[in-house]
Coordinates of C-alpha atoms and ligand atoms in Angstrom, one line a residue:
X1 CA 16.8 22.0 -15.1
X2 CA 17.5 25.2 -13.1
X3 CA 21.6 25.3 -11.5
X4 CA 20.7 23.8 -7.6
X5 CA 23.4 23.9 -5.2
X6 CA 26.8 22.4 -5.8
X7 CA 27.3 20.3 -3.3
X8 CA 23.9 19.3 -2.5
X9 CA 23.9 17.8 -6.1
X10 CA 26.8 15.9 -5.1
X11 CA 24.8 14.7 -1.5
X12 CA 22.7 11.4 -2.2
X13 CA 20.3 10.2 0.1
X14 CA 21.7 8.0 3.3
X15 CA 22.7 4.4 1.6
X16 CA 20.2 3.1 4.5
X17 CA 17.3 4.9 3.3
X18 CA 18.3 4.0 -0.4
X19 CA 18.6 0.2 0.3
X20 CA 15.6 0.0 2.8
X21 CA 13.1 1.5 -0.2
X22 CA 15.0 -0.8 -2.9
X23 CA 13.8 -3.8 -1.2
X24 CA 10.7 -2.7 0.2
X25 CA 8.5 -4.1 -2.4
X26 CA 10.0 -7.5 -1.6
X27 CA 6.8 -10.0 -0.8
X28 CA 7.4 -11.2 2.7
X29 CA 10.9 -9.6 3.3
X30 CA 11.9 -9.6 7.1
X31 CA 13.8 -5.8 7.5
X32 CA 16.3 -6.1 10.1
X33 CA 17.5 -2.3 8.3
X34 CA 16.2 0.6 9.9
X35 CA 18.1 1.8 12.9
X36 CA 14.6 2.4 15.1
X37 CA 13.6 0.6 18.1
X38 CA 10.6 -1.6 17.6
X39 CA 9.0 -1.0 21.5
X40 CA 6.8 1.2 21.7
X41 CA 6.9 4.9 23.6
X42 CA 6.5 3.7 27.5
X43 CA 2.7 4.7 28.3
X44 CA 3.4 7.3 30.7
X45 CA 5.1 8.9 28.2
X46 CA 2.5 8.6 25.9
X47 CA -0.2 10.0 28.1
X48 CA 1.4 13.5 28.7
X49 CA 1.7 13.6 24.6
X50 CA -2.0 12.9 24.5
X51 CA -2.4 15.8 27.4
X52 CA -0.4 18.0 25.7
X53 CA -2.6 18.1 23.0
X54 CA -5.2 18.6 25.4
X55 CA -3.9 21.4 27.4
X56 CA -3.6 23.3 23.9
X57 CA 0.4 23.1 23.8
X58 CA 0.1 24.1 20.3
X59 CA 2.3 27.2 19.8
X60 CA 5.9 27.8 19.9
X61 CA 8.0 27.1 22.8
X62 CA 11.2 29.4 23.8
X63 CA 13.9 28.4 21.3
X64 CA 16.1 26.3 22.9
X65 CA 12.8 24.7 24.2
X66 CA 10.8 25.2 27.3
X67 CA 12.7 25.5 30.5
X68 CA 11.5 22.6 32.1
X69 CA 12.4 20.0 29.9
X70 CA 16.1 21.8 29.8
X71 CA 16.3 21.6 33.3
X72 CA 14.9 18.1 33.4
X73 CA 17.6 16.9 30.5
X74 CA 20.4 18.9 33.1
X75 CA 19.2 16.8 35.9
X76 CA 18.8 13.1 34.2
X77 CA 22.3 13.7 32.2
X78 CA 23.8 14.3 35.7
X79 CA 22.1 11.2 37.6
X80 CA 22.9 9.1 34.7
X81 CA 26.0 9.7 33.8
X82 CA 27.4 12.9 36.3
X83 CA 27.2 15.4 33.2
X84 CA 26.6 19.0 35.0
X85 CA 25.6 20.5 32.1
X86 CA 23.6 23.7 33.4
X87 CA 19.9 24.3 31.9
X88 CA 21.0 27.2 30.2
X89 CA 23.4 24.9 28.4
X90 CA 20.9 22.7 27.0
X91 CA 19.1 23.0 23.3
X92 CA 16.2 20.8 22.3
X93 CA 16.8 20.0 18.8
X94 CA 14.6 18.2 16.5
X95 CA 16.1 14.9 16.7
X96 CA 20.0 14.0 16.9
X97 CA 20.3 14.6 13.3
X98 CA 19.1 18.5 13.4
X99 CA 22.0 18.5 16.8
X100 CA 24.7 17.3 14.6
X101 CA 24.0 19.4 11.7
X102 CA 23.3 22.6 13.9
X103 CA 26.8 21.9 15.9
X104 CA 28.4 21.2 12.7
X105 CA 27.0 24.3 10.7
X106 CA 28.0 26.6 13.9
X107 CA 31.7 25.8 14.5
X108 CA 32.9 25.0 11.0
X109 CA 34.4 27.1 8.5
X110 CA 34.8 26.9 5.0
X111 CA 38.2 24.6 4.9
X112 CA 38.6 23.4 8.3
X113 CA 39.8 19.8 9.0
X114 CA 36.6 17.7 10.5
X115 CA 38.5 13.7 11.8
X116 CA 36.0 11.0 11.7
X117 CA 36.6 7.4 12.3
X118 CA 35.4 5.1 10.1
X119 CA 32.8 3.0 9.4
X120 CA 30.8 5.5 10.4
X121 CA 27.0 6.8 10.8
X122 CA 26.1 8.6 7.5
X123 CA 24.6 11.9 8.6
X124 CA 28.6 13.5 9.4
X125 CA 29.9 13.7 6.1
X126 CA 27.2 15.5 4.1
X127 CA 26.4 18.3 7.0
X128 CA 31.0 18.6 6.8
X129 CA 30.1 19.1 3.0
X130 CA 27.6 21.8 3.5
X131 CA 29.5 23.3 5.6
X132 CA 32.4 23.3 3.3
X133 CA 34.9 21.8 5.4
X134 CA 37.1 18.5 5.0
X135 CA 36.1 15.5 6.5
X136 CA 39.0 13.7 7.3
X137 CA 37.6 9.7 7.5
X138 CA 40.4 7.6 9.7
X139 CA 39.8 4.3 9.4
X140 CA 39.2 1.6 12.7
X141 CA 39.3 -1.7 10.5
X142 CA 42.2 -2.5 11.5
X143 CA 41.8 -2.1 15.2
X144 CA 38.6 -3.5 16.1
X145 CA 36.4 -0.6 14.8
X146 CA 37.9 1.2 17.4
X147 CA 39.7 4.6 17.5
X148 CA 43.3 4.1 18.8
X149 CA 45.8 7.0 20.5
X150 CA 48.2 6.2 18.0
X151 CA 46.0 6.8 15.0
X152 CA 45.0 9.7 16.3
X153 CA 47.8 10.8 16.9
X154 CA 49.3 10.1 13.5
X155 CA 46.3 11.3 11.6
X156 CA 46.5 14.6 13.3
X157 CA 50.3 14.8 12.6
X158 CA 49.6 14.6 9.2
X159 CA 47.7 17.4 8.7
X160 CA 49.9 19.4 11.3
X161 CA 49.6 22.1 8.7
X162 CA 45.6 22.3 8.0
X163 CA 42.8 23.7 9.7
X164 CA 41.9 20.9 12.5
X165 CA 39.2 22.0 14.2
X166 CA 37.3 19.0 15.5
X167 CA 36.7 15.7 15.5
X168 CA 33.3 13.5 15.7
X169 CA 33.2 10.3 17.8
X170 CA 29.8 8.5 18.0
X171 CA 29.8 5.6 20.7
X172 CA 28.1 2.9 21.1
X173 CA 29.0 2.9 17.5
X174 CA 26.7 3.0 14.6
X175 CA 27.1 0.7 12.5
X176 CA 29.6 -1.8 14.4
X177 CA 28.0 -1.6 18.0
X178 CA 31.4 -1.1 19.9
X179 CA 32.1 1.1 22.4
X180 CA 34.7 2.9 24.8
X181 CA 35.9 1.9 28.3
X182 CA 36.7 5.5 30.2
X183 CA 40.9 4.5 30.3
X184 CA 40.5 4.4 25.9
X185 CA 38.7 7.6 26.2
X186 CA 41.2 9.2 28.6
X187 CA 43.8 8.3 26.3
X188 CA 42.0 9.6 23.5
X189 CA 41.1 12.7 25.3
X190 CA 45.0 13.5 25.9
X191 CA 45.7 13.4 22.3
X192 CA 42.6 15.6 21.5
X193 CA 43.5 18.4 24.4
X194 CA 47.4 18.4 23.1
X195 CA 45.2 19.3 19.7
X196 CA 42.9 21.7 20.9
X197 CA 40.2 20.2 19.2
X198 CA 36.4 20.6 19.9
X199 CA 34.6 17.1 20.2
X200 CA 30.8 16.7 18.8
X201 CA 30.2 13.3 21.0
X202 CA 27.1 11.3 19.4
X203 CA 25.9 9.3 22.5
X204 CA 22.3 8.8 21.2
X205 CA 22.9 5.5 22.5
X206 CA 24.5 6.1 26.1
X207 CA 21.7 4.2 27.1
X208 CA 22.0 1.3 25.2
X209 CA 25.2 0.0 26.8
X210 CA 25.7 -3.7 27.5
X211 CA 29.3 -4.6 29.1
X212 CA 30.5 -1.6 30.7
X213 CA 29.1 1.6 32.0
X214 CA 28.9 4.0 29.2
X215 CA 31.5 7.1 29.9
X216 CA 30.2 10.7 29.0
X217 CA 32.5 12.4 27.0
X218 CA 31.4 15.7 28.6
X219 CA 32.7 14.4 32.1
X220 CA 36.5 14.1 30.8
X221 CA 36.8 17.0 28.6
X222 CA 34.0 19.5 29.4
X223 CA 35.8 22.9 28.0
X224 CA 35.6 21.6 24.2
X225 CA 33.0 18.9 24.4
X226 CA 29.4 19.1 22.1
X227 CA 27.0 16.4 23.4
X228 CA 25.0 14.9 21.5
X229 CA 21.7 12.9 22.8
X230 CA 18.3 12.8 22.7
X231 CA 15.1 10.7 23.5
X232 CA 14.9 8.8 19.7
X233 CA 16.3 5.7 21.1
X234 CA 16.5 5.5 25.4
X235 CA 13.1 5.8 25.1
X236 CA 11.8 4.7 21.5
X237 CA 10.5 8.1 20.5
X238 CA 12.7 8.5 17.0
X239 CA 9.1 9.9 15.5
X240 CA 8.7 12.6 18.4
X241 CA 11.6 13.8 16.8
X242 CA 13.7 14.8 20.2
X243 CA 17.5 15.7 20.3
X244 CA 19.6 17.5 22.6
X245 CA 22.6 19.8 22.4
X246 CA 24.9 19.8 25.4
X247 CA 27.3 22.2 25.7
X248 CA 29.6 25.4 27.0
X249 CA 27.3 28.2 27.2
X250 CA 29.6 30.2 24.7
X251 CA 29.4 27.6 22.3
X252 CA 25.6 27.1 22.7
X253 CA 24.9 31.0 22.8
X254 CA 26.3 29.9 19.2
X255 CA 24.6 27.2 17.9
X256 CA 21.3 28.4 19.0
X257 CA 21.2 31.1 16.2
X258 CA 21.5 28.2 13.6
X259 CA 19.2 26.3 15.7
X260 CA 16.9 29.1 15.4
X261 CA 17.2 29.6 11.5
X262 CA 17.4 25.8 10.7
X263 CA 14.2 25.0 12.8
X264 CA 12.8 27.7 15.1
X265 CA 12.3 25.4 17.6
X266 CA 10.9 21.6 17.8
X267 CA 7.6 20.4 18.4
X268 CA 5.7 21.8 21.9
X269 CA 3.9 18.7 22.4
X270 CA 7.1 16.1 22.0
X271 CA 8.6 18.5 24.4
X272 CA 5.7 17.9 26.9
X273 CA 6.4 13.5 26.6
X274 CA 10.0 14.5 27.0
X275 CA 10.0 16.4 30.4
X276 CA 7.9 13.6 31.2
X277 CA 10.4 10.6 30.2
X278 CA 13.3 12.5 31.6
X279 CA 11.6 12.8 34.9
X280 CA 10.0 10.1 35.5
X281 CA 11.6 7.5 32.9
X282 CA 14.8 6.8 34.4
X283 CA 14.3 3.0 33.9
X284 CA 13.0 3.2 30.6
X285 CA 15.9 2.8 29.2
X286 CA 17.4 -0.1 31.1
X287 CA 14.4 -1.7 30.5
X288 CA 14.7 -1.6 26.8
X289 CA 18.1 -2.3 27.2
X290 CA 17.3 -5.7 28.6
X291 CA 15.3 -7.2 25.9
X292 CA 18.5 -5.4 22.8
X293 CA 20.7 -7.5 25.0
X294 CA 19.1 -10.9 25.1
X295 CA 18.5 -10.3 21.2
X296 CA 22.4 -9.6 21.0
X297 CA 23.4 -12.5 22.8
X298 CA 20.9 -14.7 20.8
X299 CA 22.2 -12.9 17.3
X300 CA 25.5 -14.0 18.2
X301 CA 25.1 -17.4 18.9
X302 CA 23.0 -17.8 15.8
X303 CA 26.1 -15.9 13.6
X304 CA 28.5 -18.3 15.3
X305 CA 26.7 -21.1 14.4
X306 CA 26.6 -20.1 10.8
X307 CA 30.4 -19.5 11.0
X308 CA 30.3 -15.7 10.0
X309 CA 32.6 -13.6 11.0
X310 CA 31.1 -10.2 13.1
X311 CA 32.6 -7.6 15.3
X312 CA 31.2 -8.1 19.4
X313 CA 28.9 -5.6 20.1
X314 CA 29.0 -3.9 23.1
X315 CA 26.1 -1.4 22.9
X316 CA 23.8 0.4 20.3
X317 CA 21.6 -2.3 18.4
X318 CA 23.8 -3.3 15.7
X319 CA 25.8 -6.4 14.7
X320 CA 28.2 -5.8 11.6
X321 CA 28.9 -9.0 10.0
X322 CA 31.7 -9.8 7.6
X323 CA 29.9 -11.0 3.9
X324 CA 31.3 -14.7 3.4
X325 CA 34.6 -14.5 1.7
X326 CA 33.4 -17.0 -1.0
X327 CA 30.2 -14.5 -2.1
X328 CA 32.2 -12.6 -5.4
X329 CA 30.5 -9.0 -5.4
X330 CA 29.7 -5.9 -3.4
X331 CA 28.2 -5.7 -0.2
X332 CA 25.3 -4.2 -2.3
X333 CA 25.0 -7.2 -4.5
X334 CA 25.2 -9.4 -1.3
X335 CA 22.1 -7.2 0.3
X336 CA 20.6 -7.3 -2.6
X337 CA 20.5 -11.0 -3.1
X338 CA 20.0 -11.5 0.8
X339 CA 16.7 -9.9 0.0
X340 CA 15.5 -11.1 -3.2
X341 CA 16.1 -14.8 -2.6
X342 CA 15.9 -15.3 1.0
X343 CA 13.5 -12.2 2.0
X344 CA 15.9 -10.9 4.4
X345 CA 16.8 -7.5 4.4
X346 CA 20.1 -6.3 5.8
X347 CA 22.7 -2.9 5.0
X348 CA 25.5 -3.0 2.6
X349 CA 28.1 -2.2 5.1
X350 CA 29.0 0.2 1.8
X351 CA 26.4 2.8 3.4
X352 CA 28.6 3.4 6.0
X353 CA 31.6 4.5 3.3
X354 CA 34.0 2.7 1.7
X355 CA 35.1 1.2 4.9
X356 CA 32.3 -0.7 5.6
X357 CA 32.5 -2.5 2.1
X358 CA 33.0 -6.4 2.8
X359 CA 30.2 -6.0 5.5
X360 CA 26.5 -6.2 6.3
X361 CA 24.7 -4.4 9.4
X362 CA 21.7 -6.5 10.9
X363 CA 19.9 -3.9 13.1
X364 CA 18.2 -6.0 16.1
X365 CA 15.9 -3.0 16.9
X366 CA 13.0 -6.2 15.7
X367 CA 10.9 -8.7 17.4
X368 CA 12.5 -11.7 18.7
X369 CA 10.1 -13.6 16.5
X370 CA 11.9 -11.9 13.1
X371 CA 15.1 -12.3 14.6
X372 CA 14.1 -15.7 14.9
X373 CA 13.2 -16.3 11.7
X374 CA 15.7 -13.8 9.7
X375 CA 18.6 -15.8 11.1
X376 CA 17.0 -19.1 10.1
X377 CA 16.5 -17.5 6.5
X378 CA 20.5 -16.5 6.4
X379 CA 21.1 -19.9 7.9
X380 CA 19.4 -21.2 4.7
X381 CA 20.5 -19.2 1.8
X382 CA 24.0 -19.3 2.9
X383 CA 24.0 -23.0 2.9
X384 CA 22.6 -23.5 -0.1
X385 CA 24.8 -21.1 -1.6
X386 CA 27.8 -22.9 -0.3
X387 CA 26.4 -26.3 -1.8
X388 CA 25.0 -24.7 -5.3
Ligands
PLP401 C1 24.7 7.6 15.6 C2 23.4 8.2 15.4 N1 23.3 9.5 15.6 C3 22.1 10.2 15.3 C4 21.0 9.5 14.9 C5 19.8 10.3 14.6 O1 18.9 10.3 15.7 P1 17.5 11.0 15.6 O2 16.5 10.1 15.2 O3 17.3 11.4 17.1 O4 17.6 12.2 14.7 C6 21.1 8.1 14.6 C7 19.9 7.4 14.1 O5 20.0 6.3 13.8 C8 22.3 7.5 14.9 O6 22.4 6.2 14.7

């Protein structure tokens, strides 16, 4: 075989994607995997796709994509959460995913120090590895799946002598639903400024925030801050393929030379639906929000009843769920049997690194009528597994 690229030889495909097509062939399996929302696009949304065809929006648009949707983005960040990004500041990207990899592939250098806490979303450490820079996993098991000061703090001291140069945060979390208050962000954020390190903030799902109100990063520590959003989950368009970049203009006057090389820019008519959702969709998302969190609250009870052990969610559309202590194997194996004796299809919390391993994530993006019967199904299996 012809010599391919180190390090994308040792880069395997996401273990959600892996799982999801091992156990697709399952007759009858209910897949509470995939990390997309179930709704559909709202219609108005819908309609200016179908007139953007139309209107012939068929060509490129301006790089960092048309100025209308950047100065719609600027002005529902702002109203939503008090971000004042400026237009100018704003990329369209296609998806999160091509965000994170083009902030990642723009600040890093070969060698530099990259913190992540873990369990964590798997696109981060294989763009770090492209990039040939450390990723430096710190592990939240022990405190809730939650980031502390003190962690921080010590994790940083550590590697007083390396090349730190940022650290990822993704909240609500992906895979364990969690999220920050603004006084555990502040406190974070003083740890990170005595640092100097740049923060790429994942808040793909800001929106999707039950408890609290969700807390821009951008708003506490807007001189080294890279947002991260997009459209994929506040308003179920993940196939439109719609990110967005937030940042200082120096660092995006950066990143939008990758974003040009990586991509050019992303789809003209997805643009089109996403001025449209971020002008007139401000209740989209707390619509949606509404039905995730009468699904989470009726997840929970469900788990309780079964006795299993899960981390509270708090936003995002996740519960991650300890695998019964008596079940002897991997988090795989329990996935795997999940699924081809009960036709219920979950993630090995091992797809989320070695941190996740002892876990399963249930994605809740799904009807309440598979919810419904998925939890019946686990309800099943695990009892007669405890009685065989
Ligand atoms: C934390 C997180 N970031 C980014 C993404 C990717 O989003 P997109 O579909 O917009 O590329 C996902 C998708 O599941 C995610 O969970």
């Amino acid at each position: 075989m012809t010599e391919t690229n180190q390090i994308i030889k040792k880069i395997q495909v996401s273990g959600i994607r892996r799982f999801d097509e091992a156990i697709s062939d399952v007759p009858d399996i209910i897949k509470l995997t995939v990390g997309e929302p179930d709704l559909p696009t709202p219609e108005h949304v819908k309609k200016a796709g179908i007139r953007a065809i139309q209107q012939d929006f068929s060509h490129y648009s301006p790089l960092m994509g048309f100025q209308k949707l950047q100065v719609a983005a600027s002005r529902y960040f702002n109203q939503k959460y008090q971000l004042t990004y400026a237009p100018s500041e704003i990329i369209t990207t296609v998806g999160a995913t091509e965000a994170v990899a083009t902030a990642l592939l723009t600040i890093l250098n070969p060698g530099d120090g990259v913190l992540l806490p873990t369990p964590s979303y798997t696109s981060y450490a294989p763009v770090v590895a492209m990039a040939q820079a450390t990723l430096i996993p710190i592990d939240t098991t022990h405190s809730g799946y939650k980031l502390t000061p003190a962690d921080l703090a010590a994790t940083i001291q550590a590697h007083a002598n390396g090349h730190l140069k940022a650290i990822i945060l993704n909240y609500p979390t992906n895979p364990t639903g969690v999220t920050y208050s603004k006084a555990e962000l502040l406190a974070l954020i003083a740890v990170i400024r005595q640092a100097g390190l740049l923060v790429i903030s994942d808040e793909i799902y800001s929106e999707i925030t039950y408890d609290q109100p969700h807390t821009a990063l951008g708003t506490l520590y807007p001189e080294k801050t890279i947002t991260i959003n997009g459209l994929s989950k506040s308003h179920a368009m993940t196939g439109w393929r719609l990110g967005l970049i937030m940042a200082p203009q120096e660092l995006i006057n950066e990143m939008k030379k990758t974003h040009q090389y990586l991509v050019t820019s992303t789809s003209s008519i997805s643009q089109v639906a996403g001025i449209e959702a971020l002008t007139n969709g401000l209740d989209d998302g707390p619509q949606m929000r509404a039905i995730y969190q009468q699904r989470r609250d009726y997840l929970v009870t469900r788990l309780s009843e079964m006795g299993l052990n899960y981390v509270y969610p708090s936003g995002a559309f996740y519960l991650f769920v300890q695998v019964p202590t008596h079940f002897k194997g991997t988090s795989w194996d329990f996935a795997t049997s999940l699924a081809q004796q009960a036709q219920l299809a979950v993630i090995p919390g091992s797809a989320f690194g070695p941190t996740g391993e002892g876990w399963f994530r249930i994605s809740y993006a799904a009807s309440q009528a598979a919810l419904r019967e998925g939890m019946n199904r686990l309800a099943t299996w695990l009892t007669e597994f405890e009685t065989a």
